[in-house]
PDB file of C-alpha atoms in Angstrom:
ATOM      1  CA  MET A   1      -0.304   0.372   0.257  1.00  0.00           C
ATOM      2  CA  GLU A   2       1.093   3.703  -0.933  1.00  0.00           C
ATOM      3  CA  LYS A   3       2.485   5.854   2.314  1.00  0.00           C
ATOM      4  CA  TRP A   4       1.175   9.460   1.429  1.00  0.00           C
ATOM      5  CA  TYR A   5       2.943  11.990   2.526  1.00  0.00           C
ATOM      6  CA  VAL A   6       1.907  15.995   3.434  1.00  0.00           C
ATOM      7  CA  GLY A   7       4.172  19.309   3.011  1.00  0.00           C
ATOM      8  CA  VAL A   8       2.866  22.674   4.771  1.00  0.00           C
ATOM      9  CA  ASP A   9       3.964  25.733   3.313  1.00  0.00           C
ATOM     10  CA  GLY A  10       3.187  28.072   5.900  1.00  0.00           C
ATOM     11  CA  GLY A  11       3.906  32.296   5.957  1.00  0.00           C
ATOM     12  CA  GLY A  12       3.094  35.408   6.735  1.00  0.00           C
ATOM     13  CA  THR A  13       0.174  35.725   4.137  1.00  0.00           C
ATOM     14  CA  LYS A  14      -0.923  32.407   2.974  1.00  0.00           C
ATOM     15  CA  THR A  15      -0.624  28.641   3.811  1.00  0.00           C
ATOM     16  CA  ALA A  16      -0.229  26.132   1.176  1.00  0.00           C
ATOM     17  CA  PHE A  17      -1.234  22.634   0.992  1.00  0.00           C
ATOM     18  CA  ALA A  18       0.285  19.653  -1.043  1.00  0.00           C
ATOM     19  CA  ILE A  19      -0.247  15.718  -0.532  1.00  0.00           C
ATOM     20  CA  ALA A  20       2.428  13.631  -2.651  1.00  0.00           C
ATOM     21  CA  GLY A  21       3.701   9.691  -2.428  1.00  0.00           C
ATOM     22  CA  ALA A  22       7.468   8.617  -1.479  1.00  0.00           C
ATOM     23  CA  ASP A  23       8.238  11.095  -5.057  1.00  0.00           C
ATOM     24  CA  HIS A  24       7.079  14.069  -3.321  1.00  0.00           C
ATOM     25  CA  VAL A  25       5.375  15.018  -6.966  1.00  0.00           C
ATOM     26  CA  PRO A  26       2.323  17.134  -5.491  1.00  0.00           C
ATOM     27  CA  VAL A  27      -1.278  15.204  -6.554  1.00  0.00           C
ATOM     28  CA  TYR A  28      -3.315  17.617  -4.686  1.00  0.00           C
ATOM     29  CA  THR A  29      -2.488  21.415  -3.691  1.00  0.00           C
ATOM     30  CA  VAL A  30      -4.505  24.251  -1.768  1.00  0.00           C
ATOM     31  CA  GLU A  31      -4.138  27.421  -0.599  1.00  0.00           C
ATOM     32  CA  TYR A  32      -5.237  28.682   3.140  1.00  0.00           C
ATOM     33  CA  PRO A  33      -5.208  32.010   4.869  1.00  0.00           C
ATOM     34  CA  THR A  34      -2.178  32.335   6.642  1.00  0.00           C
ATOM     35  CA  CYS A  35      -1.086  30.032   9.570  1.00  0.00           C
ATOM     36  CA  SER A  36       1.305  32.535  11.019  1.00  0.00           C
ATOM     37  CA  TYR A  37       0.000  32.456  15.000  1.00  0.00           C
ATOM     38  CA  GLN A  38       1.412  36.053  15.876  1.00  0.00           C
ATOM     39  CA  SER A  39      -1.277  36.906  13.393  1.00  0.00           C
ATOM     40  CA  ILE A  40      -3.965  34.941  14.677  1.00  0.00           C
ATOM     41  CA  GLY A  41      -3.024  32.824  17.292  1.00  0.00           C
ATOM     42  CA  VAL A  42      -1.817  29.243  17.808  1.00  0.00           C
ATOM     43  CA  GLU A  43      -4.903  27.805  18.416  1.00  0.00           C
ATOM     44  CA  ALA A  44      -5.945  29.489  15.612  1.00  0.00           C
ATOM     45  CA  ALA A  45      -3.141  28.584  13.380  1.00  0.00           C
ATOM     46  CA  MET A  46      -3.438  25.126  14.384  1.00  0.00           C
ATOM     47  CA  GLU A  47      -6.589  24.773  13.232  1.00  0.00           C
ATOM     48  CA  LEU A  48      -6.297  26.134   9.833  1.00  0.00           C
ATOM     49  CA  VAL A  49      -3.315  23.702   9.756  1.00  0.00           C
ATOM     50  CA  ARG A  50      -5.467  20.465  10.406  1.00  0.00           C
ATOM     51  CA  ALA A  51      -8.287  21.606   7.961  1.00  0.00           C
ATOM     52  CA  GLY A  52      -6.009  21.918   5.499  1.00  0.00           C
ATOM     53  CA  VAL A  53      -4.275  18.314   5.900  1.00  0.00           C
ATOM     54  CA  LEU A  54      -7.884  16.710   6.122  1.00  0.00           C
ATOM     55  CA  ASP A  55      -8.783  18.731   3.048  1.00  0.00           C
ATOM     56  CA  CYS A  56      -5.709  16.960   1.358  1.00  0.00           C
ATOM     57  CA  LEU A  57      -6.494  13.597   2.741  1.00  0.00           C
ATOM     58  CA  SER A  58     -10.182  13.757   1.679  1.00  0.00           C
ATOM     59  CA  ALA A  59      -8.894  14.939  -2.089  1.00  0.00           C
ATOM     60  CA  VAL A  60      -7.130  11.900  -2.804  1.00  0.00           C
ATOM     61  CA  GLY A  61      -9.545   9.397  -0.427  1.00  0.00           C
ATOM     62  CA  VAL A  62      -6.365   9.100   1.922  1.00  0.00           C
ATOM     63  CA  SER A  63      -7.596   7.618   5.086  1.00  0.00           C
ATOM     64  CA  LEU A  64      -5.322   8.878   8.396  1.00  0.00           C
ATOM     65  CA  THR A  65      -3.712   6.057   8.378  1.00  0.00           C
ATOM     66  CA  GLU A  66      -1.903   6.030   5.277  1.00  0.00           C
ATOM     67  CA  CYS A  67      -0.115   9.015   6.202  1.00  0.00           C
ATOM     68  CA  ALA A  68       3.079   8.778   6.649  1.00  0.00           C
ATOM     69  CA  GLY A  69       3.500  11.343   8.171  1.00  0.00           C
ATOM     70  CA  VAL A  70       3.573  16.104   7.937  1.00  0.00           C
ATOM     71  CA  CYS A  71       5.739  18.447   7.629  1.00  0.00           C
ATOM     72  CA  VAL A  72       4.404  21.867   8.717  1.00  0.00           C
ATOM     73  CA  GLY A  73       6.537  25.019   7.953  1.00  0.00           C
ATOM     74  CA  MET A  74       5.377  27.247  10.036  1.00  0.00           C
ATOM     75  CA  PRO A  75       6.365  31.257  10.453  1.00  0.00           C
ATOM     76  CA  CYS A  76       8.268  32.292  13.096  1.00  0.00           C
ATOM     77  CA  TYR A  77       8.331  28.890  15.008  1.00  0.00           C
ATOM     78  CA  GLY A  78      12.333  28.459  17.243  1.00  0.00           C
ATOM     79  CA  GLU A  79      11.769  32.323  18.143  1.00  0.00           C
ATOM     80  CA  ASN A  80       9.562  31.418  21.351  1.00  0.00           C
ATOM     81  CA  ARG A  81       9.911  28.251  23.825  1.00  0.00           C
ATOM     82  CA  GLU A  82       6.041  28.714  25.139  1.00  0.00           C
ATOM     83  CA  LYS A  83       4.432  29.476  21.918  1.00  0.00           C
ATOM     84  CA  ASP A  84       7.079  26.196  20.137  1.00  0.00           C
ATOM     85  CA  ALA A  85       5.878  24.515  22.831  1.00  0.00           C
ATOM     86  CA  GLU A  86       2.003  24.987  22.805  1.00  0.00           C
ATOM     87  CA  ILE A  87       2.520  24.385  18.727  1.00  0.00           C
ATOM     88  CA  LEU A  88       4.112  20.881  19.227  1.00  0.00           C
ATOM     89  CA  ARG A  89       1.629  19.830  21.684  1.00  0.00           C
ATOM     90  CA  ARG A  90      -1.713  21.084  19.748  1.00  0.00           C
ATOM     91  CA  ALA A  91       0.264  19.257  17.039  1.00  0.00           C
ATOM     92  CA  ASN A  92       0.353  15.872  18.629  1.00  0.00           C
ATOM     93  CA  GLU A  93      -3.627  16.245  19.721  1.00  0.00           C
ATOM     94  CA  LEU A  94      -4.718  17.167  16.886  1.00  0.00           C
ATOM     95  CA  PHE A  95      -2.697  14.893  14.245  1.00  0.00           C
ATOM     96  CA  ALA A  96      -3.072  11.731  17.109  1.00  0.00           C
ATOM     97  CA  ALA A  97      -2.871   9.763  14.042  1.00  0.00           C
ATOM     98  CA  ILE A  98      -0.451  11.090  11.809  1.00  0.00           C
ATOM     99  CA  PRO A  99       2.975  11.831  12.584  1.00  0.00           C
ATOM    100  CA  VAL A 100       4.215  15.473  12.301  1.00  0.00           C
ATOM    101  CA  TYR A 101       7.326  17.455  12.245  1.00  0.00           C
ATOM    102  CA  VAL A 102       7.024  21.276  13.062  1.00  0.00           C
ATOM    103  CA  VAL A 103       9.967  23.284  11.413  1.00  0.00           C
ATOM    104  CA  ASN A 104      10.328  27.106  10.673  1.00  0.00           C
ATOM    105  CA  ASP A 105       8.987  27.927   6.761  1.00  0.00           C
ATOM    106  CA  GLY A 106      12.582  29.373   6.157  1.00  0.00           C
ATOM    107  CA  GLU A 107      13.185  25.359   6.067  1.00  0.00           C
ATOM    108  CA  VAL A 108      11.201  24.412   3.814  1.00  0.00           C
ATOM    109  CA  GLY A 109      12.085  26.883   1.804  1.00  0.00           C
ATOM    110  CA  TRP A 110      15.832  26.009   1.347  1.00  0.00           C
ATOM    111  CA  ALA A 111      14.648  21.943   1.522  1.00  0.00           C
ATOM    112  CA  GLY A 112      12.825  22.393  -1.647  1.00  0.00           C
ATOM    113  CA  SER A 113      15.800  25.129  -3.503  1.00  0.00           C
ATOM    114  CA  LEU A 114      18.387  22.732  -2.609  1.00  0.00           C
ATOM    115  CA  ALA A 115      16.353  19.336  -2.441  1.00  0.00           C
ATOM    116  CA  CYS A 116      17.702  18.894   1.012  1.00  0.00           C
ATOM    117  CA  GLN A 117      21.339  19.324  -0.542  1.00  0.00           C
ATOM    118  CA  GLU A 118      24.003  21.115   1.560  1.00  0.00           C
ATOM    119  CA  GLY A 119      24.327  25.346   1.028  1.00  0.00           C
ATOM    120  CA  ILE A 120      22.548  28.448   1.724  1.00  0.00           C
ATOM    121  CA  ASN A 121      18.854  29.125   0.413  1.00  0.00           C
ATOM    122  CA  ILE A 122      18.045  32.947   1.020  1.00  0.00           C
ATOM    123  CA  VAL A 123      14.358  33.618   1.704  1.00  0.00           C
ATOM    124  CA  SER A 124      12.472  37.065   0.958  1.00  0.00           C
ATOM    125  CA  GLY A 125       9.003  37.439   0.830  1.00  0.00           C
ATOM    126  CA  THR A 126       6.774  39.232   3.809  1.00  0.00           C
ATOM    127  CA  GLY A 127      10.398  38.787   5.903  1.00  0.00           C
ATOM    128  CA  SER A 128      13.671  37.545   4.762  1.00  0.00           C
ATOM    129  CA  ILE A 129      16.060  34.834   6.287  1.00  0.00           C
ATOM    130  CA  ALA A 130      18.154  32.046   5.373  1.00  0.00           C
ATOM    131  CA  PHE A 131      18.604  28.994   6.548  1.00  0.00           C
ATOM    132  CA  GLY A 132      21.460  26.347   5.334  1.00  0.00           C
ATOM    133  CA  ARG A 133      23.482  23.296   5.654  1.00  0.00           C
ATOM    134  CA  GLY A 134      26.816  21.877   5.795  1.00  0.00           C
ATOM    135  CA  LYS A 135      28.545  18.770   4.668  1.00  0.00           C
ATOM    136  CA  ASP A 136      28.238  16.903   8.350  1.00  0.00           C
ATOM    137  CA  HIS A 137      24.595  18.809   8.060  1.00  0.00           C
ATOM    138  CA  ALA A 138      24.627  20.932  10.275  1.00  0.00           C
ATOM    139  CA  PHE A 139      22.037  23.458  10.371  1.00  0.00           C
ATOM    140  CA  ALA A 140      22.649  26.973  10.969  1.00  0.00           C
ATOM    141  CA  ARG A 141      19.906  30.009  10.688  1.00  0.00           C
ATOM    142  CA  CYS A 142      20.708  33.688   9.546  1.00  0.00           C
ATOM    143  CA  GLY A 143      18.241  36.828   9.848  1.00  0.00           C
ATOM    144  CA  GLY A 144      14.102  36.154  10.284  1.00  0.00           C
ATOM    145  CA  TRP A 145      14.107  38.690  13.953  1.00  0.00           C
ATOM    146  CA  VAL A 146      11.142  40.906  13.316  1.00  0.00           C
ATOM    147  CA  GLN A 147      10.339  43.899  11.085  1.00  0.00           C
ATOM    148  CA  PHE A 148      10.695  46.395  13.159  1.00  0.00           C
ATOM    149  CA  PHE A 149      14.699  45.759  13.399  1.00  0.00           C
ATOM    150  CA  GLY A 150      14.886  43.283  11.264  1.00  0.00           C
ATOM    151  CA  ASP A 151      13.923  41.107   7.962  1.00  0.00           C
ATOM    152  CA  GLU A 152      15.738  43.749   5.806  1.00  0.00           C
ATOM    153  CA  GLY A 153      15.792  42.945   1.935  1.00  0.00           C
ATOM    154  CA  SER A 154      12.698  41.603   2.638  1.00  0.00           C
ATOM    155  CA  CYS A 155       9.049  42.874   0.369  1.00  0.00           C
ATOM    156  CA  TYR A 156       7.842  44.445   3.833  1.00  0.00           C
ATOM    157  CA  TRP A 157      11.747  46.049   4.342  1.00  0.00           C
ATOM    158  CA  ILE A 158      11.166  47.686   0.020  1.00  0.00           C
ATOM    159  CA  GLY A 159       7.678  48.613   1.088  1.00  0.00           C
ATOM    160  CA  ARG A 160       8.791  50.649   3.871  1.00  0.00           C
ATOM    161  CA  GLU A 161      11.444  52.149   2.192  1.00  0.00           C
ATOM    162  CA  THR A 162       9.459  52.734  -1.198  1.00  0.00           C
ATOM    163  CA  MET A 163       7.203  54.735   1.028  1.00  0.00           C
ATOM    164  CA  SER A 164      10.145  56.579   2.513  1.00  0.00           C
ATOM    165  CA  LEU A 165      10.805  57.288  -1.154  1.00  0.00           C
ATOM    166  CA  PHE A 166       7.849  58.536  -1.998  1.00  0.00           C
ATOM    167  CA  SER A 167       8.098  60.721   0.308  1.00  0.00           C
ATOM    168  CA  LYS A 168      10.885  61.982  -0.517  1.00  0.00           C
ATOM    169  CA  GLU A 169      10.156  62.515  -3.851  1.00  0.00           C
ATOM    170  CA  ALA A 170       6.781  63.920  -2.880  1.00  0.00           C
ATOM    171  CA  ASP A 171       9.268  67.188  -0.353  1.00  0.00           C
ATOM    172  CA  GLY A 172      11.455  67.613  -3.505  1.00  0.00           C
ATOM    173  CA  ARG A 173      13.972  66.131  -1.255  1.00  0.00           C
ATOM    174  CA  MET A 174      14.987  63.777  -4.024  1.00  0.00           C
ATOM    175  CA  PRO A 175      14.568  63.971  -7.873  1.00  0.00           C
ATOM    176  CA  ARG A 176      10.736  62.858  -8.885  1.00  0.00           C
ATOM    177  CA  GLY A 177      10.839  59.556 -10.896  1.00  0.00           C
ATOM    178  CA  ALA A 178       8.141  57.285 -12.005  1.00  0.00           C
ATOM    179  CA  LEU A 179       7.173  56.048  -8.218  1.00  0.00           C
ATOM    180  CA  TYR A 180       5.991  59.730  -7.727  1.00  0.00           C
ATOM    181  CA  ASP A 181       3.218  59.251 -10.236  1.00  0.00           C
ATOM    182  CA  ILE A 182       2.918  55.692  -9.493  1.00  0.00           C
ATOM    183  CA  VAL A 183       1.334  55.762  -6.526  1.00  0.00           C
ATOM    184  CA  ARG A 184      -0.503  59.337  -6.788  1.00  0.00           C
ATOM    185  CA  GLU A 185      -2.801  57.655  -9.614  1.00  0.00           C
ATOM    186  CA  ALA A 186      -2.794  53.978  -7.529  1.00  0.00           C
ATOM    187  CA  PHE A 187      -4.037  55.978  -4.380  1.00  0.00           C
ATOM    188  CA  GLY A 188      -5.755  58.787  -5.735  1.00  0.00           C
ATOM    189  CA  LEU A 189      -4.091  60.965  -4.284  1.00  0.00           C
ATOM    190  CA  ASP A 190      -5.601  65.370  -4.563  1.00  0.00           C
ATOM    191  CA  ASP A 191      -2.801  65.955  -2.152  1.00  0.00           C
ATOM    192  CA  ASP A 192       0.355  63.737  -1.424  1.00  0.00           C
ATOM    193  CA  TYR A 193       0.291  64.008   2.077  1.00  0.00           C
ATOM    194  CA  GLU A 194      -3.510  61.767   2.183  1.00  0.00           C
ATOM    195  CA  ILE A 195      -0.812  58.900   2.578  1.00  0.00           C
ATOM    196  CA  ILE A 196      -0.204  59.451   5.666  1.00  0.00           C
ATOM    197  CA  ASP A 197      -3.909  58.505   6.915  1.00  0.00           C
ATOM    198  CA  ILE A 198      -4.025  56.007   3.923  1.00  0.00           C
ATOM    199  CA  VAL A 199      -0.701  54.352   5.505  1.00  0.00           C
ATOM    200  CA  LEU A 200      -1.661  54.478   9.108  1.00  0.00           C
ATOM    201  CA  SER A 201      -5.033  53.426   8.865  1.00  0.00           C
ATOM    202  CA  GLU A 202      -5.006  51.067   5.966  1.00  0.00           C
ATOM    203  CA  LEU A 203      -1.105  49.184   5.639  1.00  0.00           C
ATOM    204  CA  ALA A 204       0.773  49.735   8.879  1.00  0.00           C
ATOM    205  CA  PRO A 205      -1.134  47.167  10.878  1.00  0.00           C
ATOM    206  CA  HIS A 206      -1.166  44.952   8.694  1.00  0.00           C
ATOM    207  CA  ARG A 207       2.640  43.265   7.753  1.00  0.00           C
ATOM    208  CA  GLU A 208       1.664  41.918   4.192  1.00  0.00           C
ATOM    209  CA  ARG A 209      -0.078  45.242   2.968  1.00  0.00           C
ATOM    210  CA  VAL A 210       2.872  46.799   4.014  1.00  0.00           C
ATOM    211  CA  ALA A 211       5.132  43.978   2.125  1.00  0.00           C
ATOM    212  CA  SER A 212       2.321  44.313  -0.805  1.00  0.00           C
ATOM    213  CA  PHE A 213       3.564  47.799  -1.408  1.00  0.00           C
ATOM    214  CA  GLN A 214       6.475  46.522  -3.174  1.00  0.00           C
ATOM    215  CA  ARG A 215       4.367  46.015  -6.307  1.00  0.00           C
ATOM    216  CA  TYR A 216       4.509  49.965  -6.516  1.00  0.00           C
ATOM    217  CA  ALA A 217       8.573  49.637  -6.370  1.00  0.00           C
ATOM    218  CA  LEU A 218       8.927  47.282  -9.041  1.00  0.00           C
ATOM    219  CA  GLN A 219       6.526  49.321 -11.641  1.00  0.00           C
ATOM    220  CA  ALA A 220       8.811  52.017 -11.119  1.00  0.00           C
ATOM    221  CA  ALA A 221      11.986  50.065 -11.731  1.00  0.00           C
ATOM    222  CA  GLN A 222      10.529  48.923 -15.080  1.00  0.00           C
ATOM    223  CA  ALA A 223       9.635  52.511 -15.399  1.00  0.00           C
ATOM    224  CA  GLY A 224      13.390  53.327 -15.342  1.00  0.00           C
ATOM    225  CA  ASP A 225      12.953  55.012 -11.436  1.00  0.00           C
ATOM    226  CA  GLN A 226      17.046  54.665 -10.545  1.00  0.00           C
ATOM    227  CA  ALA A 227      16.099  55.207  -6.813  1.00  0.00           C
ATOM    228  CA  VAL A 228      13.956  52.386  -6.593  1.00  0.00           C
ATOM    229  CA  ILE A 229      16.693  50.661  -9.096  1.00  0.00           C
ATOM    230  CA  ALA A 230      18.855  51.461  -6.444  1.00  0.00           C
ATOM    231  CA  LEU A 231      16.715  50.340  -3.250  1.00  0.00           C
ATOM    232  CA  TYR A 232      16.553  46.871  -5.212  1.00  0.00           C
ATOM    233  CA  GLU A 233      20.483  46.932  -5.078  1.00  0.00           C
ATOM    234  CA  ARG A 234      20.360  47.817  -1.047  1.00  0.00           C
ATOM    235  CA  ALA A 235      17.648  44.840  -0.815  1.00  0.00           C
ATOM    236  CA  ALA A 236      20.936  42.464  -2.324  1.00  0.00           C
ATOM    237  CA  ASP A 237      23.575  43.762   0.104  1.00  0.00           C
ATOM    238  CA  GLU A 238      21.223  42.939   2.808  1.00  0.00           C
ATOM    239  CA  LEU A 239      20.861  39.701   1.525  1.00  0.00           C
ATOM    240  CA  ALA A 240      24.255  38.799   0.302  1.00  0.00           C
ATOM    241  CA  GLY A 241      24.738  39.812   4.636  1.00  0.00           C
ATOM    242  CA  MET A 242      23.059  37.053   5.488  1.00  0.00           C
ATOM    243  CA  ILE A 243      24.642  34.684   3.309  1.00  0.00           C
ATOM    244  CA  HIS A 244      27.807  35.779   4.075  1.00  0.00           C
ATOM    245  CA  ALA A 245      26.820  35.139   7.961  1.00  0.00           C
ATOM    246  CA  LEU A 246      26.436  31.054   7.393  1.00  0.00           C
ATOM    247  CA  LYS A 247      29.377  31.085   4.723  1.00  0.00           C
ATOM    248  CA  GLN A 248      31.117  31.422   7.952  1.00  0.00           C
ATOM    249  CA  LYS A 249      29.550  29.419  10.174  1.00  0.00           C
ATOM    250  CA  LEU A 250      28.998  26.123   7.962  1.00  0.00           C
ATOM    251  CA  ARG A 251      31.510  23.844   6.662  1.00  0.00           C
ATOM    252  CA  PHE A 252      30.871  23.008   3.435  1.00  0.00           C
ATOM    253  CA  SER A 253      32.361  20.375   0.721  1.00  0.00           C
ATOM    254  CA  SER A 254      33.987  22.492  -1.517  1.00  0.00           C
ATOM    255  CA  GLU A 255      33.534  25.563  -3.627  1.00  0.00           C
ATOM    256  CA  PRO A 256      31.562  27.229  -4.955  1.00  0.00           C
ATOM    257  CA  ILE A 257      28.861  26.840  -2.317  1.00  0.00           C
ATOM    258  CA  THR A 258      26.116  26.775  -3.761  1.00  0.00           C
ATOM    259  CA  VAL A 259      23.092  29.670  -3.221  1.00  0.00           C
ATOM    260  CA  SER A 260      19.564  29.591  -3.718  1.00  0.00           C
ATOM    261  CA  TYR A 261      16.806  31.519  -3.176  1.00  0.00           C
ATOM    262  CA  SER A 262      12.953  31.683  -2.738  1.00  0.00           C
ATOM    263  CA  GLY A 263      10.291  34.276  -1.570  1.00  0.00           C
ATOM    264  CA  GLY A 264       7.967  36.890  -3.627  1.00  0.00           C
ATOM    265  CA  LEU A 265      10.651  39.404  -3.486  1.00  0.00           C
ATOM    266  CA  PHE A 266      12.323  37.587  -6.812  1.00  0.00           C
ATOM    267  CA  HIS A 267       9.127  37.831  -8.930  1.00  0.00           C
ATOM    268  CA  ALA A 268      11.320  41.611  -9.129  1.00  0.00           C
ATOM    269  CA  GLY A 269      13.769  39.286 -11.380  1.00  0.00           C
ATOM    270  CA  GLU A 270      16.803  40.246 -12.439  1.00  0.00           C
ATOM    271  CA  PHE A 271      16.325  43.818 -10.730  1.00  0.00           C
ATOM    272  CA  ILE A 272      17.124  41.692  -7.465  1.00  0.00           C
ATOM    273  CA  LEU A 273      18.318  39.050  -8.914  1.00  0.00           C
ATOM    274  CA  SER A 274      21.647  40.696 -10.068  1.00  0.00           C
ATOM    275  CA  PRO A 275      22.803  42.304  -7.801  1.00  0.00           C
ATOM    276  CA  LEU A 276      22.901  39.564  -6.146  1.00  0.00           C
ATOM    277  CA  ARG A 277      24.319  37.267  -8.071  1.00  0.00           C
ATOM    278  CA  GLU A 278      26.878  39.294  -8.147  1.00  0.00           C
ATOM    279  CA  LYS A 279      27.554  39.669  -4.684  1.00  0.00           C
ATOM    280  CA  VAL A 280      27.080  35.844  -4.017  1.00  0.00           C
ATOM    281  CA  GLU A 281      29.953  35.771  -6.736  1.00  0.00           C
ATOM    282  CA  GLN A 282      32.526  37.595  -5.231  1.00  0.00           C
ATOM    283  CA  MET A 283      32.196  35.663  -1.494  1.00  0.00           C
ATOM    284  CA  GLY A 284      32.777  32.069  -3.457  1.00  0.00           C
ATOM    285  CA  GLY A 285      29.589  31.139  -4.298  1.00  0.00           C
ATOM    286  CA  VAL A 286      27.273  30.462  -7.334  1.00  0.00           C
ATOM    287  CA  LEU A 287      23.328  31.468  -7.128  1.00  0.00           C
ATOM    288  CA  GLN A 288      21.138  28.606  -8.626  1.00  0.00           C
ATOM    289  CA  THR A 289      17.493  28.700 -10.134  1.00  0.00           C
ATOM    290  CA  PRO A 290      15.454  27.172  -6.996  1.00  0.00           C
ATOM    291  CA  LYS A 291      15.223  23.313  -7.869  1.00  0.00           C
ATOM    292  CA  ALA A 292      12.143  22.464  -6.663  1.00  0.00           C
ATOM    293  CA  SER A 293       9.035  25.532  -4.566  1.00  0.00           C
ATOM    294  CA  ALA A 294       9.197  25.461  -0.466  1.00  0.00           C
ATOM    295  CA  LEU A 295       5.600  23.295  -0.630  1.00  0.00           C
ATOM    296  CA  GLU A 296       7.817  20.682  -2.464  1.00  0.00           C
ATOM    297  CA  GLY A 297      10.532  21.257  -0.087  1.00  0.00           C
ATOM    298  CA  ALA A 298       7.927  20.209   2.811  1.00  0.00           C
ATOM    299  CA  LEU A 299       7.323  17.110   0.990  1.00  0.00           C
ATOM    300  CA  MET A 300      10.591  16.459   1.271  1.00  0.00           C
ATOM    301  CA  LEU A 301      11.200  17.174   4.130  1.00  0.00           C
ATOM    302  CA  ALA A 302       8.303  14.706   5.564  1.00  0.00           C
ATOM    303  CA  ILE A 303       9.702  12.154   3.472  1.00  0.00           C
ATOM    304  CA  GLU A 304      13.142  12.656   4.685  1.00  0.00           C
ATOM    305  CA  LYS A 305      12.246  12.549   8.149  1.00  0.00           C
ATOM    306  CA  PHE A 306       9.545   9.901   8.311  1.00  0.00           C
ATOM    307  CA  GLY A 307       9.881   7.962   4.890  1.00  0.00           C
ATOM    308  CA  ARG A 308      12.027   5.442   6.539  1.00  0.00           C
TER     309      ARG A 308
END
């Protein structure tokens, strides 16, 4: 009888679920809202994970006893001892019949991008974090602190910095580029200062909405706004710093070390990839296109953990 595995890729904006056999090829996928306990609390987060897992099993007619294991990539996991214990307790209660392996969501990004092989993966989505595994299977992380004093190079960070650029272009502290008109049109501004109330009341209370402001940066960069293009280069600097830190912490079989990437920021394409590639090569690495998605990475980790 074939054994089945469920992978969960949780994030600050959405949670993706997939079910696969031992070949880790998804046969069914589904998306739910965020499972971040910082946004919805541990109880609601674990109930959402349970619903998504059962959705996957039901979709392919698989019983609980036919599920060999579940890997859940949870935002913020590993950052609060009490919350981690609560998550594991609820996971064991809700999935009494299924082995569950809970990891930080950045770890499933690493697993997918590098197919569980040694190397470093940089994640830049709503937040930013880097994970690496060395030749002795030692694991290390860098970044992923919190948006108030971290998450540099993430969509949130670029969204916030883009707001700052708009204010400077509005004031005349910087030359007005494409960004100025793009933001005014997007929010229907008659007066530039109207953006203050919009940001404070509609965007700032929601981490993912600040991160989504990055879309205006990308539009401006595509229109040739040099200040925004330079912002992506600054983001690459921040991400490269995390990669360098992990390179010092871990031992690798040989150089160049493999570095991959995942997360929504990389939809910006060469605006972020070109400067990041250059910086990775300067430190003795090679930037590699992800081998698989973070969701497939969760499946790979489930199979690595429970496949035996």
